[in-house]
Amino acid sequence: MGGKQSIKSTNIENVKLLYSKALTSQKVNDEKQALSYYTQALNQIESIDSITQDIDRIQYNIFLNICDIYIRQSDTNLANIFLDKALQMAYKLQQEDTVTQYLDRQGKVKTLEGDYDGALLHHNKSLEIKLKIHQKEGLSASYSYYNIGHVYNIQDKYDEAICMYEKAIRIQLSVLGDNHGSIVNTYHNMGNAYYNQDKYDSAVCMYEKSLKIQLSALGDNHSSIAKMYNSIGNVYYNQGKYDDAVCIYEKSVKIQLVAFNDNRLDITKTYKKIGSVYQAQGKYDDAVCIYEKSLKIQLSMLGNNHPDVADTYYNMGIIYCYQGQNNYALSMYEKSLKIQLSALDDNHPNLAMTYLNMGNIIANQGKYDDAPSMYQKALKIQLSALGHNHPSIANTYNNMGIVYCYQGKYDYAMSMHEKSLKIHMLAHGDIHPSIADTYSNIGMVYAKQGRYEDAACMYQKSLKIDLLALGDNHPRIATRYSNIGNVHQVQGRYDEATLMYEKSLKIKLLLLGDNHCSIASIYNNIGNVYQAQGKYDEAICMYKKSLKIQLSEIGDNHPHIADTYNNMGIVYTKQAKYDYAISMFDKSLKIKLSAYNDYHPRIAATYSNMGNVYGNQGKYDDAISMYEKSLKIQLSAFGDNHLHTANTYHNIGNVYLNQGKNDCAISMYEKSLKILMSELGDNHPRVAATYSNMGIAYYNQGKYNSAASMYKKSLKIKLSALNANHPSIAITYNNMGNAYLNQGKYDHAISMYEKSLKIGLSALGDCHPSIAQTYNNIGNVYQTRGNYDSAICMYEKSLKINLPALGDNHPSIAGTYYNMASVCRAQGKYDYSVCMYEKSLKIDLSALGNNHPSIAQTYNSMGRLYQHQGEYDYAVSMYLKSLKIDLTSLHSHPRIAITYSNIGNIYSHQGRYDEAVCMYEKSLKIQLSALKDIHPTIANTCKMMASVYTSQGKHDYTVSINEKSLKIELPVLHNNHSSITEIYKGIGVIDGAQGKYGDSISFYERVATILFDGYLQHHPDLVIIYNGIAICYYKDNRQDYATAIQQRSNYVRYSLQKVLTINQLSLNIFNLQ
């Protein structure tokens, strides 16, 4: 009997000893050893036949403590198993405090499972029982307040959380004094609540109170000190003080390595934090390395299917996403998701976050239609687990809005961002970084819609909030400055844009050093400004700076590098360095094809850029091929009503425009316009750009009124949507000037060019190629008016700008030499003219190759020069060279018709009239096909044919052709145009030759009236006209009238005060009659 009692006592003592050892191990966080002791104690209890209430109580405590260990390890399945065992013991013990302890743990498990309502239900029930038992707020009640505060903190209900923590700490200070260990956790969690509200100073205050107690009680190297350092490091991280954050985290790691070696789970949490800092610093390889360290420990201690392992895979996915390695990122998220689906409840918020990020990756891959399904899965979980007004739901709405924005579904995007804003304002009030983010996203939508002032307003709101919440030197402040800079750039406010980018750069250099990817991004933005300003060398310099950083930090295969190559290609295109441009676009394309699938919209963008190069090179078929590749991708990714699709239709229209296929061009522009007006409304700058190009097509068709109408529509929109000094408005004025020039409205043309010049000088300075182009255009007006010295002056101004800006070998330089050659030809300076044409030709051959339409145009002009010199064989040789090129690249372009006409003119001069008519008919056939039947060029061809028929004596044909010409030109040109007077004069000559003196006099008088109305009373043509009228009166036996008119002719001739070479002209009229 005594022996059995002795064995029983020994077993009970062993249980108590093992229990005590387990408590000690658990206290120092040696959970593995603690579990071993608890298991041994439970085995000992099973061997006891008669168990006392004391042993039952120990067994109950063991179940609770094991549950606590599994709660710390986030293993809710095992935690629930031991919690159920504890509940059975509680029923057996029938003690009220056992029920509250069970409820406290049940609340913690529910919290881990994401069932926050269930957690609050259990914690509040526990609090209610405690207050009932003790009749006052004792220490046990403070722990309930603490637990409730913890749940509120997780739910982002920070004010409620702080209220609970304050209740807890008030009790703890009263009962335990200032330096008790229990107060540490409450200060710490209050700090967390302030931290989550971005009240960083208050957070640090709480953390330092907690740290002070711990250092006093535990010394410098306790694991709790490490935990405290981690929290302070979190504050530094969010303040953008990354180096300070890493320093403090490394202190934490050092303590943990001393205390637990390198195989301790808490170290993995610190590694995760260091990884987050490296991510923010753009040190992606370092981040991956630290996550792999963390993963190795977790897999060793927790196995393959633990939620913490899933979390590390999730973080690695984020890094791969930043590196542009979307497939790796998706693989990591899928690994994370597989574990989460196995280990967590179906409605756990962590699942929602993984679905959300998978949606982001799918969107990055250009699969915009697939991304929303991921977001919907995330949203469904969040709504179930968190309710309708949780900030996490707001973030999901924000992501959905961003994808809708990329899809061009701006109304949907705005709806999502507004939902997000409403939730964030309810949760955080008006001043919170999340509110700033949402304003920024709304600003992006406005910018895409062309509502730039609204966009700037949103970005300013965003900046104001972040400045209040984060101070002047946070990375987010730098991002806000960049966004504002982007709006200024689009609006043509380049100085303001540069100022914003420099502010952004200053902050990021201070926080991130000079080798961070964010720095590269700003260099890219500054490069874009230089590009818009025509400072191409400076732009390339910025892009190279950006590229150097990117190649160093993210390797040579990241999409951001593709973007930089793309930007460089655009500049080289503008510099006419087409081989360099294609090389850049090829590099960009190679990276994008590696990073994305073949049907990603960003690949379509590169094909479009390559199409632009081929278009500029005159390789129109290659250009169309590139645009069609782009269009195929865009139709697949976006459908037929997206803005990118509209842009490609626009580009194809541009090629048709250059090919002289004006109807096809207008058809493409109309397709583009339909989409733009549907998606952006009728007042967007892109709509204006399309109207402008349609104006050019109408202009090419000789429909000058229609062209002017398009330009006016374009101008109206631009003046409404953009600031009055935007370079785009200058372009429209330039186009309107071109239309007026071809209508012969020279004063109107000059007025438009001067308006363009004023804006250009204000917005771009006096050294931009656009300014040079305007000087060129003004020179063209002077040339047409015969004011050759002024024309040369304008061309020289243009040349002075373009030579430094574009170099010696740019097609724009060739264009100016070409214009100067034309002036010299008109002045009879043929040798100088040949010299200028040859300069132009040399540049174009070097820049554009042998078969570009510009080469053909120069050959054509040289042919006209030789024709003026009477060197007809040389002239025909030049025309045939021109024709060979144009027939290859332009097919039935109106310029080919001009060449046939020029050859016809030579045959006419050589008296080869039938061959001349044959050439004119070829010309006319092309013109009627390409330009319809009311174009001034057709009228010119008719007039040349009329001249041949006159020489052949076929007067009826001459009159018929002249009447056709008149019918074409009268609706298009004003009555005072020189072309109209030439026709009237020609008909007058023929009527006189046929003896129709009355009709002849009528047409001559019309010419005289036009010249008088134009204040040209002393024009040399009046002498010819008066002579013609006088001859008609003479032939009609009306001598008095003939004498009176002849006196008028003499008066005009003498008033010119110079000898006019009109005798031969007059003689020709006599001979005809």
mmCIF file of C-alpha atoms in Angstrom, residues 102-414:
data_model
loop_
_atom_site.group_PDB
_atom_site.id
_atom_site.type_symbol
_atom_site.label_atom_id
_atom_site.label_comp_id
_atom_site.label_asym_id
_atom_site.label_seq_id
_atom_site.Cartn_x
_atom_site.Cartn_y
_atom_site.Cartn_z
ATOM 1 C CA TYR A 102 -10.532 29.388 -22.805
ATOM 2 C CA LEU A 103 -12.453 32.323 -24.326
ATOM 3 C CA ASP A 104 -9.263 34.428 -24.457
ATOM 4 C CA ARG A 105 -7.446 31.715 -26.481
ATOM 5 C CA GLN A 106 -10.474 31.077 -28.655
ATOM 6 C CA GLY A 107 -10.491 34.790 -29.494
ATOM 7 C CA LYS A 108 -6.819 34.624 -30.493
ATOM 8 C CA VAL A 109 -7.387 31.591 -32.738
ATOM 9 C CA LYS A 110 -10.347 33.304 -34.409
ATOM 10 C CA THR A 111 -8.124 36.320 -34.982
ATOM 11 C CA LEU A 112 -5.519 34.134 -36.694
ATOM 12 C CA GLU A 113 -8.242 32.580 -38.845
ATOM 13 C CA GLY A 114 -9.399 36.025 -39.929
ATOM 14 C CA ASP A 115 -12.750 35.660 -38.153
ATOM 15 C CA TYR A 116 -12.584 39.028 -36.425
ATOM 16 C CA ASP A 117 -16.241 39.196 -35.471
ATOM 17 C CA GLY A 118 -15.875 35.780 -33.817
ATOM 18 C CA ALA A 119 -12.718 36.953 -32.066
ATOM 19 C CA LEU A 120 -14.422 40.062 -30.676
ATOM 20 C CA LEU A 121 -17.396 37.965 -29.572
ATOM 21 C CA HIS A 122 -15.152 35.651 -27.479
ATOM 22 C CA HIS A 123 -12.991 38.455 -26.031
ATOM 23 C CA ASN A 124 -16.011 40.543 -25.038
ATOM 24 C CA LYS A 125 -17.671 37.474 -23.471
ATOM 25 C CA SER A 126 -14.480 36.841 -21.478
ATOM 26 C CA LEU A 127 -14.417 40.498 -20.348
ATOM 27 C CA GLU A 128 -18.041 40.340 -19.280
ATOM 28 C CA ILE A 129 -17.388 37.258 -17.098
ATOM 29 C CA LYS A 130 -14.240 38.779 -15.572
ATOM 30 C CA LEU A 131 -16.035 41.985 -14.605
ATOM 31 C CA LYS A 132 -18.846 39.884 -13.115
ATOM 32 C CA ILE A 133 -16.422 37.747 -11.080
ATOM 33 C CA HIS A 134 -14.193 40.516 -9.766
ATOM 34 C CA GLN A 135 -16.725 43.361 -9.586
ATOM 35 C CA LYS A 136 -14.039 45.741 -10.823
ATOM 36 C CA GLU A 137 -11.485 46.237 -13.603
ATOM 37 C CA GLY A 138 -8.570 44.085 -12.456
ATOM 38 C CA LEU A 139 -5.536 42.803 -14.296
ATOM 39 C CA SER A 140 -7.499 40.056 -16.043
ATOM 40 C CA ALA A 141 -9.858 42.712 -17.439
ATOM 41 C CA SER A 142 -6.823 44.681 -18.708
ATOM 42 C CA TYR A 143 -5.763 41.611 -20.715
ATOM 43 C CA SER A 144 -9.212 41.463 -22.310
ATOM 44 C CA TYR A 145 -9.023 45.151 -23.177
ATOM 45 C CA TYR A 146 -5.599 44.425 -24.661
ATOM 46 C CA ASN A 147 -6.919 41.514 -26.744
ATOM 47 C CA ILE A 148 -9.909 43.509 -28.008
ATOM 48 C CA GLY A 149 -7.559 46.357 -28.927
ATOM 49 C CA HIS A 150 -5.425 43.879 -30.853
ATOM 50 C CA VAL A 151 -8.399 42.782 -32.991
ATOM 51 C CA TYR A 152 -9.420 46.393 -33.643
ATOM 52 C CA ASN A 153 -5.845 47.105 -34.673
ATOM 53 C CA ILE A 154 -5.946 44.288 -37.229
ATOM 54 C CA GLN A 155 -9.285 45.618 -38.523
ATOM 55 C CA ASP A 156 -7.653 49.046 -38.971
ATOM 56 C CA LYS A 157 -10.006 50.510 -36.369
ATOM 57 C CA TYR A 158 -7.112 52.306 -34.789
ATOM 58 C CA ASP A 159 -8.957 54.826 -32.643
ATOM 59 C CA GLU A 160 -11.008 52.009 -31.057
ATOM 60 C CA ALA A 161 -7.803 50.003 -30.604
ATOM 61 C CA ILE A 162 -6.015 52.876 -28.861
ATOM 62 C CA CYS A 163 -9.054 53.379 -26.606
ATOM 63 C CA MET A 164 -8.823 49.703 -25.500
ATOM 64 C CA TYR A 165 -5.062 49.875 -24.979
ATOM 65 C CA GLU A 166 -5.452 53.014 -22.858
ATOM 66 C CA LYS A 167 -7.974 51.204 -20.644
ATOM 67 C CA ALA A 168 -5.566 48.278 -20.333
ATOM 68 C CA ILE A 169 -2.553 50.435 -19.525
ATOM 69 C CA ARG A 170 -4.440 52.511 -16.978
ATOM 70 C CA ILE A 171 -5.205 49.343 -15.014
ATOM 71 C CA GLN A 172 -1.697 47.933 -15.443
ATOM 72 C CA LEU A 173 0.024 51.128 -14.278
ATOM 73 C CA SER A 174 -2.264 51.280 -11.270
ATOM 74 C CA VAL A 175 -1.714 47.666 -10.251
ATOM 75 C CA LEU A 176 1.811 46.890 -11.483
ATOM 76 C CA GLY A 177 3.650 50.219 -11.485
ATOM 77 C CA ASP A 178 5.701 51.869 -14.273
ATOM 78 C CA ASN A 179 8.254 49.187 -15.023
ATOM 79 C CA HIS A 180 6.374 45.921 -15.183
ATOM 80 C CA GLY A 181 6.870 43.622 -18.141
ATOM 81 C CA SER A 182 3.130 43.375 -18.889
ATOM 82 C CA ILE A 183 3.016 47.095 -19.650
ATOM 83 C CA VAL A 184 5.666 46.600 -22.325
ATOM 84 C CA ASN A 185 3.293 44.820 -24.704
ATOM 85 C CA THR A 186 0.535 47.366 -24.241
ATOM 86 C CA TYR A 187 2.871 50.284 -25.010
ATOM 87 C CA HIS A 188 4.145 48.307 -27.955
ATOM 88 C CA ASN A 189 0.689 47.671 -29.391
ATOM 89 C CA MET A 190 -0.356 51.280 -28.837
ATOM 90 C CA GLY A 191 2.736 52.188 -30.819
ATOM 91 C CA ASN A 192 1.563 49.823 -33.559
ATOM 92 C CA ALA A 193 -1.839 51.535 -33.697
ATOM 93 C CA TYR A 194 -0.213 54.969 -34.003
ATOM 94 C CA TYR A 195 2.165 53.517 -36.577
ATOM 95 C CA ASN A 196 -0.757 52.242 -38.632
ATOM 96 C CA GLN A 197 -2.280 55.713 -38.521
ATOM 97 C CA ASP A 198 1.037 57.098 -39.809
ATOM 98 C CA LYS A 199 1.430 59.002 -36.550
ATOM 99 C CA TYR A 200 5.088 58.108 -36.432
ATOM 100 C CA ASP A 201 6.191 60.423 -33.641
ATOM 101 C CA SER A 202 3.500 59.032 -31.333
ATOM 102 C CA ALA A 203 4.441 55.515 -32.383
ATOM 103 C CA VAL A 204 8.138 56.068 -31.572
ATOM 104 C CA CYS A 205 7.145 57.566 -28.205
ATOM 105 C CA MET A 206 5.258 54.371 -27.296
ATOM 106 C CA TYR A 207 8.023 52.101 -28.603
ATOM 107 C CA GLU A 208 10.663 53.989 -26.614
ATOM 108 C CA LYS A 209 8.606 53.678 -23.414
ATOM 109 C CA SER A 210 8.370 49.966 -24.032
ATOM 110 C CA LEU A 211 12.091 49.718 -24.877
ATOM 111 C CA LYS A 212 13.140 51.585 -21.754
ATOM 112 C CA ILE A 213 11.303 49.131 -19.518
ATOM 113 C CA GLN A 214 12.702 46.143 -21.379
ATOM 114 C CA LEU A 215 16.319 47.364 -21.310
ATOM 115 C CA SER A 216 16.024 47.937 -17.585
ATOM 116 C CA ALA A 217 14.481 44.553 -16.922
ATOM 117 C CA LEU A 218 16.119 42.318 -19.506
ATOM 118 C CA GLY A 219 19.436 43.861 -20.533
ATOM 119 C CA ASP A 220 20.714 44.599 -24.058
ATOM 120 C CA ASN A 221 20.556 41.150 -25.618
ATOM 121 C CA HIS A 222 17.099 39.777 -24.872
ATOM 122 C CA SER A 223 14.875 38.629 -27.742
ATOM 123 C CA SER A 224 12.209 41.141 -26.678
ATOM 124 C CA ILE A 225 14.685 43.959 -27.282
ATOM 125 C CA ALA A 226 15.130 42.622 -30.812
ATOM 126 C CA LYS A 227 11.367 42.747 -31.290
ATOM 127 C CA MET A 228 11.326 46.348 -30.134
ATOM 128 C CA TYR A 229 14.127 47.289 -32.528
ATOM 129 C CA ASN A 230 12.068 45.749 -35.317
ATOM 130 C CA SER A 231 9.141 48.022 -34.531
ATOM 131 C CA ILE A 232 11.328 51.130 -34.502
ATOM 132 C CA GLY A 233 12.862 49.938 -37.772
ATOM 133 C CA ASN A 234 9.356 49.758 -39.228
ATOM 134 C CA VAL A 235 8.857 53.446 -38.456
ATOM 135 C CA TYR A 236 12.140 54.374 -40.154
ATOM 136 C CA TYR A 237 11.123 52.291 -43.158
ATOM 137 C CA ASN A 238 7.833 54.114 -43.529
ATOM 138 C CA GLN A 239 9.548 57.454 -43.084
ATOM 139 C CA GLY A 240 11.807 56.550 -45.994
ATOM 140 C CA LYS A 241 14.871 56.398 -43.725
ATOM 141 C CA TYR A 242 16.046 53.157 -45.282
ATOM 142 C CA ASP A 243 19.639 53.097 -44.086
ATOM 143 C CA ASP A 244 18.493 53.764 -40.496
ATOM 144 C CA ALA A 245 15.903 51.015 -40.856
ATOM 145 C CA VAL A 246 18.469 48.444 -42.042
ATOM 146 C CA CYS A 247 20.805 49.456 -39.220
ATOM 147 C CA ILE A 248 18.158 48.921 -36.551
ATOM 148 C CA TYR A 249 16.960 45.649 -38.101
ATOM 149 C CA GLU A 250 20.541 44.375 -38.119
ATOM 150 C CA LYS A 251 20.744 45.143 -34.391
ATOM 151 C CA SER A 252 17.681 42.977 -33.993
ATOM 152 C CA VAL A 253 19.193 40.149 -36.040
ATOM 153 C CA LYS A 254 22.434 40.319 -34.046
ATOM 154 C CA ILE A 255 20.522 39.849 -30.774
ATOM 155 C CA GLN A 256 18.473 36.991 -32.185
ATOM 156 C CA LEU A 257 21.514 35.184 -33.593
ATOM 157 C CA VAL A 258 23.211 35.341 -30.166
ATOM 158 C CA ALA A 259 20.083 34.155 -28.389
ATOM 159 C CA PHE A 260 18.889 31.491 -30.820
ATOM 160 C CA ASN A 261 21.678 30.906 -33.391
ATOM 161 C CA ASP A 262 20.424 31.256 -36.966
ATOM 162 C CA ASN A 263 17.624 28.719 -36.819
ATOM 163 C CA ARG A 264 14.971 30.740 -35.014
ATOM 164 C CA LEU A 265 11.627 31.662 -36.543
ATOM 165 C CA ASP A 266 11.677 35.207 -35.163
ATOM 166 C CA ILE A 267 14.797 35.855 -37.246
ATOM 167 C CA THR A 268 12.781 35.108 -40.380
ATOM 168 C CA LYS A 269 10.418 37.938 -39.507
ATOM 169 C CA THR A 270 13.339 40.347 -39.247
ATOM 170 C CA TYR A 271 14.780 39.017 -42.498
ATOM 171 C CA LYS A 272 11.406 39.770 -44.073
ATOM 172 C CA LYS A 273 11.614 43.364 -42.864
ATOM 173 C CA ILE A 274 15.145 43.782 -44.222
ATOM 174 C CA GLY A 275 13.907 42.337 -47.510
ATOM 175 C CA SER A 276 11.192 44.993 -47.611
ATOM 176 C CA VAL A 277 13.804 47.737 -47.175
ATOM 177 C CA TYR A 278 15.976 46.292 -49.941
ATOM 178 C CA GLN A 279 12.870 46.188 -52.125
ATOM 179 C CA ALA A 280 12.192 49.861 -51.447
ATOM 180 C CA GLN A 281 15.841 50.672 -52.194
ATOM 181 C CA GLY A 282 15.632 48.778 -55.462
ATOM 182 C CA LYS A 283 18.203 46.237 -54.242
ATOM 183 C CA TYR A 284 16.161 43.362 -55.602
ATOM 184 C CA ASP A 285 18.898 40.713 -55.662
ATOM 185 C CA ASP A 286 19.692 41.469 -52.004
ATOM 186 C CA ALA A 287 15.996 41.211 -51.200
ATOM 187 C CA VAL A 288 15.672 37.806 -52.882
ATOM 188 C CA CYS A 289 18.800 36.622 -51.034
ATOM 189 C CA ILE A 290 17.399 37.610 -47.630
ATOM 190 C CA TYR A 291 14.006 36.009 -48.385
ATOM 191 C CA GLU A 292 15.788 32.797 -49.380
ATOM 192 C CA LYS A 293 17.569 32.819 -46.001
ATOM 193 C CA SER A 294 14.208 33.227 -44.329
ATOM 194 C CA LEU A 295 12.653 30.476 -46.457
ATOM 195 C CA LYS A 296 15.416 28.008 -45.612
ATOM 196 C CA ILE A 297 14.771 28.429 -41.865
ATOM 197 C CA GLN A 298 11.005 28.239 -42.276
ATOM 198 C CA LEU A 299 11.099 25.078 -44.392
ATOM 199 C CA SER A 300 13.432 23.491 -41.838
ATOM 200 C CA MET A 301 11.257 24.345 -38.833
ATOM 201 C CA LEU A 302 7.730 24.534 -40.219
ATOM 202 C CA GLY A 303 7.698 22.226 -43.231
ATOM 203 C CA ASN A 304 6.400 22.961 -46.745
ATOM 204 C CA ASN A 305 2.808 23.884 -45.976
ATOM 205 C CA HIS A 306 2.946 26.546 -43.289
ATOM 206 C CA PRO A 307 1.313 29.989 -43.771
ATOM 207 C CA ASP A 308 4.639 31.691 -42.974
ATOM 208 C CA VAL A 309 6.255 29.809 -45.867
ATOM 209 C CA ALA A 310 3.389 30.996 -48.067
ATOM 210 C CA ASP A 311 4.076 34.546 -46.886
ATOM 211 C CA THR A 312 7.736 34.317 -47.937
ATOM 212 C CA TYR A 313 6.816 32.960 -51.373
ATOM 213 C CA TYR A 314 4.377 35.880 -51.604
ATOM 214 C CA ASN A 315 7.122 38.415 -50.816
ATOM 215 C CA MET A 316 9.484 36.847 -53.333
ATOM 216 C CA GLY A 317 6.688 37.164 -55.900
ATOM 217 C CA ILE A 318 6.555 40.902 -55.209
ATOM 218 C CA ILE A 319 10.305 41.208 -55.826
ATOM 219 C CA TYR A 320 10.161 39.254 -59.074
ATOM 220 C CA CYS A 321 7.287 41.492 -60.123
ATOM 221 C CA TYR A 322 9.457 44.581 -59.531
ATOM 222 C CA GLN A 323 12.240 42.935 -61.530
ATOM 223 C CA GLY A 324 9.812 42.474 -64.407
ATOM 224 C CA GLN A 325 10.087 38.682 -64.127
ATOM 225 C CA ASN A 326 6.352 38.154 -64.281
ATOM 226 C CA ASN A 327 6.479 34.397 -64.835
ATOM 227 C CA TYR A 328 8.683 33.890 -61.757
ATOM 228 C CA ALA A 329 6.413 36.206 -59.784
ATOM 229 C CA LEU A 330 3.309 34.280 -60.806
ATOM 230 C CA SER A 331 5.039 31.014 -59.880
ATOM 231 C CA MET A 332 5.769 32.361 -56.381
ATOM 232 C CA TYR A 333 2.187 33.545 -55.906
ATOM 233 C CA GLU A 334 0.881 30.161 -57.046
ATOM 234 C CA LYS A 335 3.115 28.391 -54.489
ATOM 235 C CA SER A 336 1.872 30.787 -51.822
ATOM 236 C CA LEU A 337 -1.755 30.256 -52.850
ATOM 237 C CA LYS A 338 -1.456 26.457 -52.762
ATOM 238 C CA ILE A 339 -0.230 26.565 -49.163
ATOM 239 C CA GLN A 340 -2.819 29.149 -48.117
ATOM 240 C CA LEU A 341 -5.714 27.149 -49.574
ATOM 241 C CA SER A 342 -4.493 24.133 -47.581
ATOM 242 C CA ALA A 343 -3.634 25.874 -44.292
ATOM 243 C CA LEU A 344 -6.107 28.766 -44.053
ATOM 244 C CA ASP A 345 -9.832 29.185 -44.032
ATOM 245 C CA ASP A 346 -11.395 29.795 -47.466
ATOM 246 C CA ASN A 347 -12.171 33.383 -46.499
ATOM 247 C CA HIS A 348 -8.836 34.348 -44.961
ATOM 248 C CA PRO A 349 -7.650 37.859 -45.904
ATOM 249 C CA ASN A 350 -4.189 36.541 -46.854
ATOM 250 C CA LEU A 351 -5.802 34.561 -49.663
ATOM 251 C CA ALA A 352 -7.373 37.770 -50.906
ATOM 252 C CA MET A 353 -3.971 39.496 -50.989
ATOM 253 C CA THR A 354 -2.488 36.674 -53.058
ATOM 254 C CA TYR A 355 -5.371 36.775 -55.536
ATOM 255 C CA LEU A 356 -4.946 40.546 -55.687
ATOM 256 C CA ASN A 357 -1.262 40.326 -56.572
ATOM 257 C CA MET A 358 -1.868 37.564 -59.073
ATOM 258 C CA GLY A 359 -4.345 39.930 -60.706
ATOM 259 C CA ASN A 360 -1.645 42.614 -60.827
ATOM 260 C CA ILE A 361 0.793 40.220 -62.532
ATOM 261 C CA ILE A 362 -1.818 39.157 -65.071
ATOM 262 C CA ALA A 363 -2.485 42.851 -65.772
ATOM 263 C CA ASN A 364 1.281 43.441 -66.159
ATOM 264 C CA GLN A 365 1.276 40.685 -68.771
ATOM 265 C CA GLY A 366 -1.328 42.668 -70.691
ATOM 266 C CA LYS A 367 -4.138 40.182 -69.988
ATOM 267 C CA TYR A 368 -6.453 42.928 -68.811
ATOM 268 C CA ASP A 369 -9.633 40.913 -69.334
ATOM 269 C CA ASP A 370 -8.298 38.101 -67.098
ATOM 270 C CA ALA A 371 -7.095 40.309 -64.235
ATOM 271 C CA PRO A 372 -10.578 41.347 -62.955
ATOM 272 C CA SER A 373 -11.473 37.697 -62.170
ATOM 273 C CA MET A 374 -8.572 37.610 -59.677
ATOM 274 C CA TYR A 375 -9.676 40.902 -58.175
ATOM 275 C CA GLN A 376 -13.243 39.620 -57.863
ATOM 276 C CA LYS A 377 -12.003 36.545 -55.969
ATOM 277 C CA ALA A 378 -10.035 38.819 -53.645
ATOM 278 C CA LEU A 379 -13.000 41.137 -53.205
ATOM 279 C CA LYS A 380 -15.392 38.292 -52.381
ATOM 280 C CA ILE A 381 -13.103 37.085 -49.576
ATOM 281 C CA GLN A 382 -12.503 40.568 -48.233
ATOM 282 C CA LEU A 383 -16.194 41.474 -48.165
ATOM 283 C CA SER A 384 -16.954 38.260 -46.306
ATOM 284 C CA ALA A 385 -14.075 38.489 -43.824
ATOM 285 C CA LEU A 386 -13.740 42.235 -43.332
ATOM 286 C CA GLY A 387 -17.102 43.818 -44.188
ATOM 287 C CA HIS A 388 -17.776 46.464 -46.820
ATOM 288 C CA ASN A 389 -15.752 49.308 -45.346
ATOM 289 C CA HIS A 390 -12.323 47.826 -44.682
ATOM 290 C CA PRO A 391 -9.294 49.628 -46.163
ATOM 291 C CA SER A 392 -8.134 46.386 -47.810
ATOM 292 C CA ILE A 393 -11.302 46.424 -49.889
ATOM 293 C CA ALA A 394 -10.535 50.012 -50.860
ATOM 294 C CA ASN A 395 -7.112 48.860 -52.103
ATOM 295 C CA THR A 396 -8.736 46.169 -54.233
ATOM 296 C CA TYR A 397 -11.087 48.743 -55.748
ATOM 297 C CA ASN A 398 -8.036 50.895 -56.473
ATOM 298 C CA ASN A 399 -6.278 48.061 -58.315
ATOM 299 C CA MET A 400 -9.406 47.327 -60.324
ATOM 300 C CA GLY A 401 -9.593 51.014 -61.222
ATOM 301 C CA ILE A 402 -5.992 51.009 -62.469
ATOM 302 C CA VAL A 403 -6.688 48.052 -64.792
ATOM 303 C CA TYR A 404 -9.869 49.686 -66.112
ATOM 304 C CA CYS A 405 -7.803 52.811 -66.773
ATOM 305 C CA TYR A 406 -5.279 50.807 -68.819
ATOM 306 C CA GLN A 407 -8.194 49.304 -70.741
ATOM 307 C CA GLY A 408 -9.449 52.813 -71.512
ATOM 308 C CA LYS A 409 -12.632 52.186 -69.480
ATOM 309 C CA TYR A 410 -12.374 55.485 -67.671
ATOM 310 C CA ASP A 411 -15.899 55.616 -66.247
ATOM 311 C CA TYR A 412 -15.431 52.191 -64.651
ATOM 312 C CA ALA A 413 -12.009 53.235 -63.387
ATOM 313 C CA MET A 414 -13.393 56.399 -61.831
#
